[in-house]
Amino acid sequence: MRSFGTICLILLVTSGLFAQKKARDFKVTTTDKKSIELYKDYLNKGKIVMLKIFFVDCPPCNDIAPSISNLYKQYRTQNVEFIELSNKTWDFDAGVIGYKLKYDLPFPGVSNDGGSVEASNLYSDNYFGPFFGTPTFIIIRPDGTVTWDPRGITRNETVAKLDAALAEAVKSLSIPTPPPPTPVDTTKPTPPPPIPTPVDTTKPTPPPPIPTPVDTTNPKPVPPTIPKLVDTLHLSGKLSLNSTTLGLVKMNLIWNEKSYNFSTDIIGKFKIDLVDTFKNSGSAMLTIDYNQDYTAGVSTSDLILIQKHILGVLRFSDYKQLLAADVDSNGDINVVDLLELRKLILGLTDKLPNSPSVQFIWQSPNNLIRNSSGPISYSDLKSLSGKSFDIQVVKIGNVN
C-alpha cells in the first residue's frame, strides 16, 4: 500500500509540473501566406489557442475533423483560436488547403512550406506530456500554461474532453471591470466664455496682385506628342502535378529588365499581363517557388525502369519520363543517374548534387515541349498571349 501511495504522489507531482510549464513560442506562415506568432499575435492579446498536430492523410485526423470544425464555430467568438500544424515533411500548402476545404476548417492551417514541422516538434518531444501520435491537441491559455492533449478512447469522448477543457479555459479568463467614472464637481459655476479679441478694421484690405502680362504676339509652338508604341501580352494558365493543380504557389517572371511577381490562385490557375514596348524585347526567365522532398515518390521500381531504358530493353518515349530519369540534369541518362538515385533511396544522401527536386515543363502553341529552366523566347511569349499556358511539374527520379 505504501508503494502504491508513493506512485500516486509521484504522478500528482509530475502532473503539477506539466501544468507549470509554459508554452514554447513559434513563428509560422499559414496556407494563406500570413505570418503568425503564438505569443505576439494570440497569447499576449488575451486569446486562448488550441493547437492541433496532424497530417493530411492521417485517418483519425480525418475522422475527427468535422467535429473540430463544429467545436471551432462554438468557441470562435469567445477569444479562442485554433491552429493546425502538420508534422509531416510531405504535407505542402496545396494538400493542407484541400484538407481545410474538405472539412470546412476556417482557422489557420500550416504545412511544411510554412514551418509546421519545426513548430510541431516543439510539442511532440514529451516535454509537456506523452506524445501518442496524431491527432494531438494542446490548449494554451494567455499566461502560457498548457492543458496537454485531452483525449478519450473514442472520437466522441475526445471531442467531449476538448469541449470541457476549452470551457474551463474560457471560464478562467478574467474580464477586467472598467473603472468608475470620475465624479464631476457641480458646486463650482461654469466660467463665462472668453471675450473675443477685437479686430482692427481701420486697415484697408490690400489689393490683389497684378497678373504678369503674357506675350501673345509671338507664341511658341507646342511640340506634337508622339504616342508610345505599347502592347500588352496576356498570359494565363495553370500549374499542376500529375493532373492535380497546385494552389497559392509564388511565381516570378523577369522580362525587359522588369520583374513581375504573381502566384496561382487556390485552384492552381494564374494570370499576368506583360507590358510590351517593342524595345529590347528579349527572352524572359520564369522561376516557380515550388519544391518537394527529394525522396517523395521515388522507389526501387524507378531504378528498374531507368536501368531497362539504359539497356535498351524498354525505352522511355514520354518527355516527362526522360526528364525525370536524368537525375543529375546533364542531358544524358546513364549509370551515374542510377547510382545517384540509389544513394537517395538508401538514405545515404538526402538530396541530388546537381539537380533540383522538380522541373517544370510546358507546351508551346506549335506543340514544342519547353523546360522553364531555360529562357522563354520573345516569339514564344507572343504566341502564348491569349492562349492556355499550362505548366506541369516533373518530380526528378519518379518515372512512374
CSV table of N, CA and C in Angstrom, one decimal, residues 213-351:
chain,number,residue,atom,x,y,z
A,213,PRO,N,1.9,90.0,-67.3
A,213,PRO,CA,1.4,90.0,-68.7
A,213,PRO,C,2.0,88.9,-69.5
A,214,VAL,N,1.2,88.3,-70.4
A,214,VAL,CA,1.6,87.2,-71.3
A,214,VAL,C,1.8,87.8,-72.7
A,215,ASP,N,3.0,87.4,-73.3
A,215,ASP,CA,3.3,87.8,-74.6
A,215,ASP,C,2.5,86.9,-75.6
A,216,THR,N,1.5,87.5,-76.2
A,216,THR,CA,0.7,86.7,-77.2
A,216,THR,C,1.0,87.1,-78.6
A,217,THR,N,2.0,87.9,-78.8
A,217,THR,CA,2.3,88.4,-80.2
A,217,THR,C,3.1,87.3,-80.9
A,218,ASN,N,3.9,86.5,-80.2
A,218,ASN,CA,4.8,85.5,-80.9
A,218,ASN,C,4.7,84.2,-80.0
A,219,PRO,N,3.6,83.5,-80.0
A,219,PRO,CA,3.5,82.3,-79.2
A,219,PRO,C,4.4,81.2,-79.7
A,220,LYS,N,5.0,80.5,-78.8
A,220,LYS,CA,5.9,79.4,-79.1
A,220,LYS,C,5.1,78.1,-79.5
A,221,PRO,N,5.4,77.5,-80.6
A,221,PRO,CA,4.7,76.3,-81.0
A,221,PRO,C,4.9,75.2,-80.0
A,222,VAL,N,3.8,74.5,-79.7
A,222,VAL,CA,3.8,73.3,-78.8
A,222,VAL,C,4.2,72.1,-79.6
A,223,PRO,N,5.3,71.4,-79.2
A,223,PRO,CA,5.7,70.2,-80.0
A,223,PRO,C,4.7,69.1,-79.9
A,224,PRO,N,4.4,68.4,-81.0
A,224,PRO,CA,3.4,67.4,-81.0
A,224,PRO,C,3.8,66.2,-80.1
A,225,THR,N,2.9,65.6,-79.4
A,225,THR,CA,3.1,64.4,-78.6
A,225,THR,C,3.1,63.2,-79.4
A,226,ILE,N,4.3,62.5,-79.4
A,226,ILE,CA,4.4,61.2,-80.1
A,226,ILE,C,3.9,60.1,-79.3
A,227,PRO,N,2.9,59.4,-79.6
A,227,PRO,CA,2.4,58.3,-78.7
A,227,PRO,C,3.4,57.2,-78.7
A,228,LYS,N,3.6,56.6,-77.4
A,228,LYS,CA,4.5,55.5,-77.3
A,228,LYS,C,3.8,54.2,-77.8
A,229,LEU,N,4.6,53.4,-78.5
A,229,LEU,CA,4.1,52.1,-79.0
A,229,LEU,C,4.1,51.1,-77.9
A,230,VAL,N,2.9,50.8,-77.4
A,230,VAL,CA,2.8,49.9,-76.3
A,230,VAL,C,1.7,48.8,-76.6
A,231,ASP,N,2.1,47.6,-76.2
A,231,ASP,CA,1.1,46.5,-76.4
A,231,ASP,C,1.1,45.7,-75.0
A,232,THR,N,0.2,44.8,-74.9
A,232,THR,CA,0.1,44.0,-73.6
A,232,THR,C,0.0,42.6,-74.0
A,233,LEU,N,0.8,41.8,-73.4
A,233,LEU,CA,0.7,40.3,-73.5
A,233,LEU,C,-0.1,39.7,-72.3
A,234,HIS,N,-1.1,38.9,-72.6
A,234,HIS,CA,-1.9,38.4,-71.6
A,234,HIS,C,-1.6,36.9,-71.5
A,235,LEU,N,-0.9,36.5,-70.3
A,235,LEU,CA,-0.5,35.1,-70.1
A,235,LEU,C,-1.5,34.6,-69.0
A,236,SER,N,-2.0,33.4,-69.2
A,236,SER,CA,-2.8,32.7,-68.2
A,236,SER,C,-2.7,31.2,-68.4
A,237,GLY,N,-2.9,30.5,-67.4
A,237,GLY,CA,-2.8,29.0,-67.4
A,237,GLY,C,-2.9,28.4,-66.0
A,238,LYS,N,-2.4,27.3,-65.9
A,238,LYS,CA,-2.4,26.6,-64.6
A,238,LYS,C,-1.1,25.8,-64.3
A,239,LEU,N,-0.9,25.5,-63.0
A,239,LEU,CA,0.3,24.8,-62.6
A,239,LEU,C,-0.2,23.5,-62.0
A,240,SER,N,0.3,22.3,-62.5
A,240,SER,CA,-0.2,21.1,-62.0
A,240,SER,C,0.9,20.0,-61.8
A,241,LEU,N,0.6,19.0,-61.0
A,241,LEU,CA,1.5,17.9,-60.8
A,241,LEU,C,0.6,16.6,-60.8
A,242,ASN,N,0.9,15.8,-61.9
A,242,ASN,CA,0.1,14.6,-62.1
A,242,ASN,C,-1.4,14.8,-62.1
A,243,SER,N,-1.8,15.8,-62.9
A,243,SER,CA,-3.2,16.2,-63.1
A,243,SER,C,-3.8,16.9,-61.9
A,244,THR,N,-3.0,17.1,-60.8
A,244,THR,CA,-3.5,17.8,-59.6
A,244,THR,C,-3.0,19.3,-59.6
A,245,THR,N,-3.9,20.2,-59.7
A,245,THR,CA,-3.4,21.6,-59.7
A,245,THR,C,-2.9,22.0,-58.4
A,246,LEU,N,-1.9,23.0,-58.4
A,246,LEU,CA,-1.2,23.4,-57.2
A,246,LEU,C,-1.6,24.9,-56.9
A,247,GLY,N,-2.2,25.1,-55.8
A,247,GLY,CA,-2.7,26.4,-55.4
A,247,GLY,C,-1.7,27.2,-54.6
A,248,LEU,N,-1.8,28.6,-54.7
A,248,LEU,CA,-1.0,29.5,-53.9
A,248,LEU,C,0.5,29.3,-54.0
A,249,VAL,N,1.0,29.1,-55.2
A,249,VAL,CA,2.4,28.9,-55.5
A,249,VAL,C,2.9,30.2,-56.1
A,250,LYS,N,4.0,30.8,-55.5
A,250,LYS,CA,4.6,32.0,-55.9
A,250,LYS,C,5.4,31.8,-57.2
A,251,MET,N,5.3,32.8,-58.1
A,251,MET,CA,6.0,32.7,-59.4
A,251,MET,C,6.6,34.1,-59.7
A,252,ASN,N,7.6,34.1,-60.5
A,252,ASN,CA,8.2,35.4,-60.9
A,252,ASN,C,8.7,35.3,-62.3
A,253,LEU,N,8.5,36.4,-63.1
A,253,LEU,CA,8.9,36.4,-64.5
A,253,LEU,C,9.7,37.7,-64.7
A,254,ILE,N,10.9,37.6,-65.2
A,254,ILE,CA,11.7,38.8,-65.5
A,254,ILE,C,11.8,38.9,-67.0
A,255,TRP,N,11.4,40.2,-67.4
A,255,TRP,CA,11.4,40.4,-68.9
A,255,TRP,C,11.6,41.9,-69.1
A,256,ASN,N,12.5,42.2,-70.0
A,256,ASN,CA,12.8,43.6,-70.3
A,256,ASN,C,13.3,44.4,-69.1
A,257,GLU,N,14.1,43.7,-68.3
A,257,GLU,CA,14.6,44.3,-67.0
A,257,GLU,C,13.5,44.7,-66.0
A,258,LYS,N,12.4,44.1,-66.1
A,258,LYS,CA,11.3,44.3,-65.2
A,258,LYS,C,10.9,43.0,-64.6
A,259,SER,N,10.6,43.0,-63.2
A,259,SER,CA,10.3,41.8,-62.5
A,259,SER,C,8.7,41.8,-62.3
A,260,TYR,N,8.1,40.7,-62.6
A,260,TYR,CA,6.7,40.6,-62.4
A,260,TYR,C,6.5,39.4,-61.4
A,261,ASN,N,5.9,39.8,-60.2
A,261,ASN,CA,5.6,38.8,-59.2
A,261,ASN,C,4.1,38.4,-59.2
A,262,PHE,N,3.8,37.1,-59.2
A,262,PHE,CA,2.4,36.7,-59.2
A,262,PHE,C,2.3,35.3,-58.6
A,263,SER,N,1.2,34.7,-58.5
A,263,SER,CA,1.0,33.4,-57.9
A,263,SER,C,-0.2,32.7,-58.4
A,264,THR,N,-0.3,31.4,-58.3
A,264,THR,CA,-1.5,30.7,-58.6
A,264,THR,C,-2.6,31.0,-57.6
A,265,ASP,N,-3.8,30.9,-58.0
A,265,ASP,CA,-4.9,31.1,-57.1
A,265,ASP,C,-5.2,29.7,-56.3
A,266,ILE,N,-6.2,29.6,-55.5
A,266,ILE,CA,-6.4,28.5,-54.7
A,266,ILE,C,-6.7,27.2,-55.5
A,267,ILE,N,-7.1,27.3,-56.8
A,267,ILE,CA,-7.3,26.2,-57.6
A,267,ILE,C,-6.2,26.0,-58.7
A,268,GLY,N,-5.1,26.7,-58.5
A,268,GLY,CA,-3.9,26.4,-59.3
A,268,GLY,C,-3.8,27.2,-60.6
A,269,LYS,N,-4.7,28.2,-60.8
A,269,LYS,CA,-4.7,29.0,-62.0
A,269,LYS,C,-3.9,30.3,-61.8
A,270,PHE,N,-3.3,30.8,-62.8
A,270,PHE,CA,-2.6,32.1,-62.7
A,270,PHE,C,-2.9,33.0,-63.9
A,271,LYS,N,-2.7,34.3,-63.8
A,271,LYS,CA,-2.9,35.2,-64.9
A,271,LYS,C,-2.0,36.4,-64.7
A,272,ILE,N,-1.4,36.9,-65.7
A,272,ILE,CA,-0.5,38.0,-65.6
A,272,ILE,C,-0.5,38.8,-67.0
A,273,ASP,N,-0.4,40.1,-66.9
A,273,ASP,CA,-0.3,41.0,-68.1
A,273,ASP,C,1.1,41.6,-68.1
A,274,LEU,N,1.7,41.5,-69.3
A,274,LEU,CA,3.1,42.0,-69.5
A,274,LEU,C,3.0,43.2,-70.5
A,275,VAL,N,3.7,44.3,-70.1
A,275,VAL,CA,3.7,45.4,-71.0
A,275,VAL,C,4.8,45.3,-72.0
A,276,ASP,N,4.4,45.3,-73.3
A,276,ASP,CA,5.4,45.1,-74.4
A,276,ASP,C,5.6,46.5,-75.1
A,277,THR,N,6.8,47.1,-74.9
A,277,THR,CA,7.0,48.4,-75.6
A,277,THR,C,7.8,48.2,-76.9
A,278,PHE,N,8.0,46.9,-77.3
A,278,PHE,CA,8.7,46.6,-78.5
A,278,PHE,C,10.2,47.1,-78.5
A,279,LYS,N,10.7,47.4,-77.3
A,279,LYS,CA,12.1,47.8,-77.2
A,279,LYS,C,12.8,46.7,-76.3
A,280,ASN,N,13.9,46.2,-76.9
A,280,ASN,CA,14.7,45.2,-76.2
A,280,ASN,C,13.8,44.0,-75.8
A,281,SER,N,13.0,43.6,-76.7
A,281,SER,CA,12.0,42.5,-76.4
A,281,SER,C,12.8,41.2,-76.5
A,282,GLY,N,13.6,40.9,-75.5
A,282,GLY,CA,14.4,39.7,-75.5
A,282,GLY,C,13.7,38.6,-74.8
A,283,SER,N,14.5,37.6,-74.3
A,283,SER,CA,13.9,36.4,-73.7
A,283,SER,C,13.5,36.8,-72.2
A,284,ALA,N,12.6,35.9,-71.7
A,284,ALA,CA,12.2,36.1,-70.3
A,284,ALA,C,12.6,34.9,-69.5
A,285,MET,N,12.8,35.1,-68.2
A,285,MET,CA,13.1,34.0,-67.3
A,285,MET,C,12.0,33.8,-66.3
A,286,LEU,N,11.5,32.6,-66.2
A,286,LEU,CA,10.4,32.2,-65.2
A,286,LEU,C,11.0,31.4,-64.1
A,287,THR,N,10.7,31.8,-62.9
A,287,THR,CA,11.0,31.0,-61.7
A,287,THR,C,9.7,30.7,-60.9
A,288,ILE,N,9.7,29.4,-60.4
A,288,ILE,CA,8.5,29.0,-59.7
A,288,ILE,C,8.9,28.5,-58.3
A,289,ASP,N,8.3,29.0,-57.3
A,289,ASP,CA,8.7,28.7,-55.9
A,289,ASP,C,8.0,27.5,-55.4
A,290,TYR,N,8.4,26.3,-55.9
A,290,TYR,CA,7.7,25.1,-55.5
A,290,TYR,C,8.8,24.0,-55.5
A,291,ASN,N,8.8,23.2,-54.5
A,291,ASN,CA,9.8,22.1,-54.4
A,291,ASN,C,9.1,21.0,-53.6
A,292,GLN,N,9.7,19.8,-53.7
A,292,GLN,CA,9.2,18.6,-53.0
A,292,GLN,C,10.4,18.0,-52.3
A,293,ASP,N,10.2,17.1,-51.3
A,293,ASP,CA,11.2,16.4,-50.7
A,293,ASP,C,11.8,15.5,-51.8
A,294,TYR,N,13.2,15.4,-51.8
A,294,TYR,CA,13.8,14.7,-52.9
A,294,TYR,C,13.4,13.2,-53.0
A,295,THR,N,13.0,12.6,-51.8
A,295,THR,CA,12.7,11.2,-51.8
A,295,THR,C,11.2,11.0,-52.1
A,296,ALA,N,10.4,12.0,-52.3
A,296,ALA,CA,9.0,11.8,-52.5
A,296,ALA,C,8.7,11.1,-53.8
A,297,GLY,N,7.9,10.0,-53.8
A,297,GLY,CA,7.5,9.3,-55.0
A,297,GLY,C,8.6,8.5,-55.6
A,298,VAL,N,9.8,8.4,-55.0
A,298,VAL,CA,10.9,7.6,-55.6
A,298,VAL,C,11.0,6.3,-54.9
A,299,SER,N,11.2,5.2,-55.7
A,299,SER,CA,11.3,3.9,-55.1
A,299,SER,C,12.2,3.0,-56.0
A,300,THR,N,12.4,1.8,-55.6
A,300,THR,CA,13.3,0.9,-56.4
A,300,THR,C,12.7,0.6,-57.8
A,301,SER,N,11.4,0.7,-57.9
A,301,SER,CA,10.8,0.4,-59.2
A,301,SER,C,11.3,1.5,-60.3
A,302,ASP,N,11.6,2.7,-59.8
A,302,ASP,CA,12.1,3.7,-60.7
A,302,ASP,C,13.5,3.3,-61.1
A,303,LEU,N,14.3,2.7,-60.2
A,303,LEU,CA,15.7,2.2,-60.6
A,303,LEU,C,15.6,1.2,-61.7
A,304,ILE,N,14.6,0.3,-61.5
A,304,ILE,CA,14.5,-0.8,-62.5
A,304,ILE,C,14.1,-0.3,-63.9
A,305,LEU,N,13.1,0.7,-63.9
A,305,LEU,CA,12.7,1.2,-65.2
A,305,LEU,C,13.8,2.0,-65.9
A,306,ILE,N,14.6,2.8,-65.1
A,306,ILE,CA,15.7,3.5,-65.7
A,306,ILE,C,16.8,2.6,-66.2
A,307,GLN,N,17.0,1.5,-65.5
A,307,GLN,CA,18.0,0.5,-65.9
A,307,GLN,C,17.6,-0.1,-67.3
A,308,LYS,N,16.3,-0.4,-67.4
A,308,LYS,CA,15.8,-1.0,-68.6
A,308,LYS,C,15.9,0.0,-69.8
A,309,HIS,N,15.7,1.3,-69.5
A,309,HIS,CA,15.9,2.3,-70.6
A,309,HIS,C,17.4,2.3,-71.0
A,310,ILE,N,18.3,2.3,-70.0
A,310,ILE,CA,19.7,2.4,-70.4
A,310,ILE,C,20.2,1.2,-71.2
A,311,LEU,N,19.6,0.0,-70.8
A,311,LEU,CA,20.0,-1.3,-71.5
A,311,LEU,C,19.2,-1.4,-72.9
A,312,GLY,N,18.3,-0.6,-73.1
A,312,GLY,CA,17.5,-0.7,-74.4
A,312,GLY,C,16.4,-1.7,-74.3
A,313,VAL,N,16.1,-2.2,-73.1
A,313,VAL,CA,15.0,-3.2,-73.0
A,313,VAL,C,13.7,-2.6,-73.2
A,314,LEU,N,13.5,-1.4,-72.5
A,314,LEU,CA,12.2,-0.7,-72.5
A,314,LEU,C,12.5,0.8,-72.5
A,315,ARG,N,12.5,1.4,-73.7
A,315,ARG,CA,12.9,2.8,-73.8
A,315,ARG,C,11.7,3.7,-73.4
A,316,PHE,N,12.1,4.8,-72.7
A,316,PHE,CA,11.1,5.9,-72.4
A,316,PHE,C,10.7,6.6,-73.7
A,317,SER,N,9.5,6.9,-73.9
A,317,SER,CA,9.0,7.7,-75.0
A,317,SER,C,8.4,9.0,-74.6
A,318,ASP,N,8.0,9.1,-73.3
A,318,ASP,CA,7.4,10.3,-72.8
A,318,ASP,C,8.5,11.3,-72.4
A,319,TYR,N,8.3,12.6,-72.7
A,319,TYR,CA,9.3,13.5,-72.4
A,319,TYR,C,9.5,13.7,-70.9
A,320,LYS,N,8.3,13.6,-70.1
A,320,LYS,CA,8.4,13.7,-68.7
A,320,LYS,C,9.2,12.6,-68.1
A,321,GLN,N,9.1,11.4,-68.6
A,321,GLN,CA,9.9,10.3,-68.1
A,321,GLN,C,11.4,10.5,-68.4
A,322,LEU,N,11.7,11.0,-69.6
A,322,LEU,CA,13.1,11.3,-69.9
A,322,LEU,C,13.7,12.4,-69.0
A,323,LEU,N,12.9,13.4,-68.7
A,323,LEU,CA,13.4,14.5,-67.8
A,323,LEU,C,13.5,13.9,-66.4
A,324,ALA,N,12.6,13.1,-65.9
A,324,ALA,CA,12.7,12.6,-64.6
A,324,ALA,C,13.8,11.6,-64.4
A,325,ALA,N,14.2,10.9,-65.4
A,325,ALA,CA,15.3,9.9,-65.4
A,325,ALA,C,16.6,10.5,-65.4
A,326,ASP,N,16.7,11.8,-65.9
A,326,ASP,CA,18.0,12.5,-65.9
A,326,ASP,C,18.3,13.0,-64.5
A,327,VAL,N,18.7,12.2,-63.6
A,327,VAL,CA,18.8,12.5,-62.2
A,327,VAL,C,19.9,13.6,-61.9
A,328,ASP,N,21.0,13.6,-62.7
A,328,ASP,CA,22.0,14.6,-62.5
A,328,ASP,C,21.9,15.8,-63.4
A,329,SER,N,20.8,15.9,-64.2
A,329,SER,CA,20.5,17.0,-65.0
A,329,SER,C,21.6,17.4,-66.0
A,330,ASN,N,22.3,16.4,-66.6
A,330,ASN,CA,23.3,16.7,-67.5
A,330,ASN,C,22.9,16.5,-69.0
A,331,GLY,N,21.6,16.2,-69.2
A,331,GLY,CA,21.1,16.0,-70.5
A,331,GLY,C,21.3,14.5,-71.0
A,332,ASP,N,21.8,13.6,-70.2
A,332,ASP,CA,22.1,12.2,-70.6
A,332,ASP,C,21.6,11.3,-69.5
A,333,ILE,N,21.0,10.2,-69.9
A,333,ILE,CA,20.6,9.2,-68.9
A,333,ILE,C,21.6,8.0,-69.0
A,334,ASN,N,22.3,7.8,-67.9
A,334,ASN,CA,23.3,6.8,-67.8
A,334,ASN,C,23.4,6.2,-66.4
A,335,VAL,N,24.5,5.4,-66.2
A,335,VAL,CA,24.7,4.7,-65.0
A,335,VAL,C,24.9,5.6,-63.8
A,336,VAL,N,25.4,6.8,-64.1
A,336,VAL,CA,25.6,7.8,-63.0
A,336,VAL,C,24.2,8.2,-62.4
A,337,ASP,N,23.2,8.3,-63.2
A,337,ASP,CA,21.9,8.6,-62.7
A,337,ASP,C,21.3,7.5,-61.8
A,338,LEU,N,21.6,6.2,-62.2
A,338,LEU,CA,21.2,5.1,-61.3
A,338,LEU,C,21.9,5.2,-60.0
A,339,LEU,N,23.2,5.5,-60.0
A,339,LEU,CA,24.0,5.5,-58.7
A,339,LEU,C,23.5,6.6,-57.8
A,340,GLU,N,23.2,7.8,-58.3
A,340,GLU,CA,22.7,8.9,-57.5
A,340,GLU,C,21.4,8.6,-56.9
A,341,LEU,N,20.5,8.0,-57.8
A,341,LEU,CA,19.1,7.7,-57.3
A,341,LEU,C,19.2,6.6,-56.2
A,342,ARG,N,20.1,5.6,-56.4
A,342,ARG,CA,20.2,4.5,-55.4
A,342,ARG,C,20.6,5.1,-54.1
A,343,LYS,N,21.6,6.0,-54.1
A,343,LYS,CA,22.1,6.6,-52.8
A,343,LYS,C,20.9,7.3,-52.1
A,344,LEU,N,20.1,8.0,-52.9
A,344,LEU,CA,18.9,8.7,-52.3
A,344,LEU,C,17.9,7.8,-51.7
A,345,ILE,N,17.6,6.6,-52.4
A,345,ILE,CA,16.6,5.7,-51.9
A,345,ILE,C,17.2,5.0,-50.6
A,346,LEU,N,18.5,4.7,-50.6
A,346,LEU,CA,19.1,4.0,-49.4
A,346,LEU,C,19.3,4.9,-48.2
A,347,GLY,N,19.1,6.2,-48.4
A,347,GLY,CA,19.2,7.2,-47.3
A,347,GLY,C,20.7,7.6,-47.1
A,348,LEU,N,21.6,7.3,-48.1
A,348,LEU,CA,23.0,7.7,-48.0
A,348,LEU,C,23.1,9.2,-48.2
A,349,THR,N,22.1,9.8,-48.9
A,349,THR,CA,22.1,11.3,-49.1
A,349,THR,C,20.7,11.7,-49.1
A,350,ASP,N,20.4,13.0,-48.8
A,350,ASP,CA,19.1,13.5,-48.7
A,350,ASP,C,18.7,14.4,-49.9
A,351,LYS,N,19.6,14.6,-50.8
A,351,LYS,CA,19.4,15.4,-52.0
A,351,LYS,C,20.2,15.0,-53.1
